[in-house]
Amino acid sequence: MSDVLLTLNAGSSSVKFAVFLVCEPQMEMVASGQIEGLGATAHFKLHPRRGQSGDTSVAAGHPLTDHTAAVGAILSWLEQEHGDARVAAVGHRVVHGGVELLQPAIVDAEILAVLRRLVPLAPLHQPHNISGILAATAAFPDALQVACFDTAFHRSHPFTADAFALPRRYYDEGVRRYGFHGLSYEFISERLRALFPQVAAGRVIVAHLGNGASLCGMHDGKSIDSTMGFTALDGLPMGTRCGQLDPGVVLYLISQRGMDANSVSDLLYKESGLKGLSGISQDMRQLEADGSQASLDAIAYFVARIRREIGGLAASLGGVDAIVFTGGIGENSRRVRAAVLSELSWIGADLDRHANDAGAQVISTPKSKVVALVMKTDEERMIAQHTAEAARVSGAFATSHIASSPGNLMASPV
Ligand code: ADP
């Protein structure tokens, strides 16, 4: 019987998962997939593996109405496809660890109580993450449950990057600039250290540009500032989120337009960003293909805000040695990368257009003072790595043959 790790990312209407086969000291992702549209129309699909094309649908056998049903379907599929596997641990992506949870945590009653206490800080996400943990605990009662936080990587921020200029009591009660996408930034930080150690030791701005988008300023691999704040709304415009907004706009919407908290929330989270600006789509591929003035305006705004925030983070860092692009847009849109970098010569960035068009990893010229890189992020692997470390410490692996070395995980094949 072989040990496997499961990673789960439970959202409001979806559960994403990945399965890692543990063969100490390495681990290999053997499957990944998601259950989308939880409710009457939910469907379960597996992502293609190397050499395959297209997603594969999985018949769930029963309606996937909630997280419990979704995790139950993953359990049934695992038993059918990997009957000889034992799920030794489940790693969960949890959006909020507050000020107290600075490291991944093995979930027990005490940690669960902390996670519940943090719900008011992330009411749209945290309850679903908790449901995922409860569902996995019921489905895999013998497995270690490990919570990995999107906020933890940013807890190294100095006070000035952690606070808002509100009366101090709000800071004390937790109204702070937490920053998110921490698992992605941590993965990139470790990858950089492995592949470009000199760059990693310097001042690096990482641009995580996906449906959610943010920038992180790192010094020697540690986060010192981020564009995201109290929630995942701040900073850059995103697929459907507004990004930085004068709080006076919210006051206007409430006092003059009679909007309540729910309708303002829907507007800022679901109807704004690229979707709101273009009136066409939240999807960068569609906007790039569309070419209408509204799409061009939306892309131009996105790029302009990235450049502006890079300037701000460069000031926080006291200069910049490297810029790293990651996330669906960062990894794939040469157009966005070129538009961002071509106006950053003042910072010392010199784009190598040929390398950028060719999809190379290094997209700056040799004479560029700022190294520009494209790196694929892998939040699932980061969660799996943290979960494996927790499982080793707790002796949860039955099939560990070789002494463990956390660093080796990063080099293992996906
Ligand atoms: P999420 O934040 O949901 O994980 P992703 O990191 O997958 O999102 O990023 C999704 C975004 O990446 C979408 O806007 C999509 O259009 C964009 N994207 C993916 N591939 C390309 C591509 N080849 N060119 C431009 N944009 C792309």
Tab-separated table of N, CA, C and O and ligand atoms in Angstrom, residues 210-212 282-285 288 327-329 332-333, ligand 1:
chain	number	residue	atom	x	y	z
A	210	GLY	N	-3.327	36.411	-12.265
A	210	GLY	CA	-4.291	35.407	-12.708
A	210	GLY	C	-5.670	36.035	-12.664
A	210	GLY	O	-5.800	37.246	-12.875
A	211	ASN	N	-6.709	35.260	-12.399
A	211	ASN	CA	-8.023	35.868	-12.172
A	211	ASN	C	-7.962	36.796	-10.972
A	211	ASN	O	-8.549	37.864	-10.960
A	212	GLY	N	-7.269	36.342	-9.925
A	212	GLY	CA	-6.873	37.234	-8.835
A	212	GLY	C	-5.479	37.735	-9.190
A	212	GLY	O	-4.712	37.015	-9.826
A	282	GLN	N	-14.001	38.829	-18.295
A	282	GLN	CA	-12.976	38.889	-17.261
A	282	GLN	C	-11.707	38.166	-17.719
A	282	GLN	O	-10.693	38.191	-17.036
A	283	ASP	N	-11.811	37.494	-18.859
A	283	ASP	CA	-10.763	36.582	-19.300
A	283	ASP	C	-9.779	37.289	-20.232
A	283	ASP	O	-10.169	37.790	-21.285
A	284	MET	N	-8.502	37.345	-19.848
A	284	MET	CA	-7.509	38.075	-20.630
A	284	MET	C	-7.400	37.547	-22.059
A	284	MET	O	-7.232	38.325	-23.001
A	285	ARG	N	-7.515	36.211	-22.220
A	285	ARG	CA	-7.420	35.672	-23.585
A	285	ARG	C	-8.497	36.266	-24.484
A	285	ARG	O	-8.227	36.641	-25.621
A	288	GLU	N	-7.748	39.936	-25.266
A	288	GLU	CA	-6.670	40.087	-26.252
A	288	GLU	C	-7.178	39.763	-27.648
A	288	GLU	O	-6.803	40.396	-28.626
A	327	GLY	N	1.381	33.213	-12.599
A	327	GLY	CA	-0.085	33.176	-12.717
A	327	GLY	C	-0.467	33.045	-14.191
A	327	GLY	O	0.383	33.197	-15.088
A	328	GLY	N	-1.744	32.758	-14.450
A	328	GLY	CA	-2.199	32.485	-15.821
A	328	GLY	C	-1.826	33.569	-16.823
A	328	GLY	O	-1.376	33.274	-17.936
A	329	ILE	N	-1.981	34.835	-16.442
A	329	ILE	CA	-1.643	35.939	-17.363
A	329	ILE	C	-0.126	36.151	-17.388
A	329	ILE	O	0.482	36.266	-18.448
A	332	ASN	N	1.560	33.423	-19.383
A	332	ASN	CA	1.164	33.178	-20.776
A	332	ASN	C	0.993	34.397	-21.665
A	332	ASN	O	1.031	34.258	-22.886
A	333	SER	N	0.755	35.560	-21.094
A	333	SER	CA	0.491	36.708	-21.970
A	333	SER	C	1.770	37.502	-22.243
A	333	SER	O	2.208	38.320	-21.434
B	1	ADP	P1	-6.764	31.753	-11.053
B	1	ADP	O1	-6.464	33.026	-10.323
B	1	ADP	O2	-8.241	31.461	-11.151
B	1	ADP	O3	-5.917	30.571	-10.639
B	1	ADP	P2	-5.189	31.645	-13.477
B	1	ADP	O4	-3.881	31.836	-12.801
B	1	ADP	O5	-5.495	30.348	-14.098
B	1	ADP	O6	-6.396	32.102	-12.573
B	1	ADP	O7	-5.281	32.785	-14.621
B	1	ADP	C1	-6.404	32.953	-15.412
B	1	ADP	C2	-6.138	34.127	-16.368
B	1	ADP	O8	-5.006	33.776	-17.193
B	1	ADP	C3	-7.313	34.408	-17.307
B	1	ADP	O9	-7.504	35.811	-17.440
B	1	ADP	C4	-6.816	33.836	-18.620
B	1	ADP	O10	-7.371	34.482	-19.724
B	1	ADP	C5	-5.336	34.137	-18.526
B	1	ADP	N1	-4.584	33.341	-19.503
B	1	ADP	C6	-4.409	32.005	-19.524
B	1	ADP	N2	-3.729	31.635	-20.647
B	1	ADP	C7	-3.492	32.791	-21.345
B	1	ADP	C8	-2.837	33.099	-22.574
B	1	ADP	N3	-2.287	32.147	-23.337
B	1	ADP	N4	-2.760	34.394	-22.945
B	1	ADP	C9	-3.309	35.381	-22.196
B	1	ADP	N5	-3.938	35.149	-21.024
B	1	ADP	C10	-4.026	33.891	-20.602
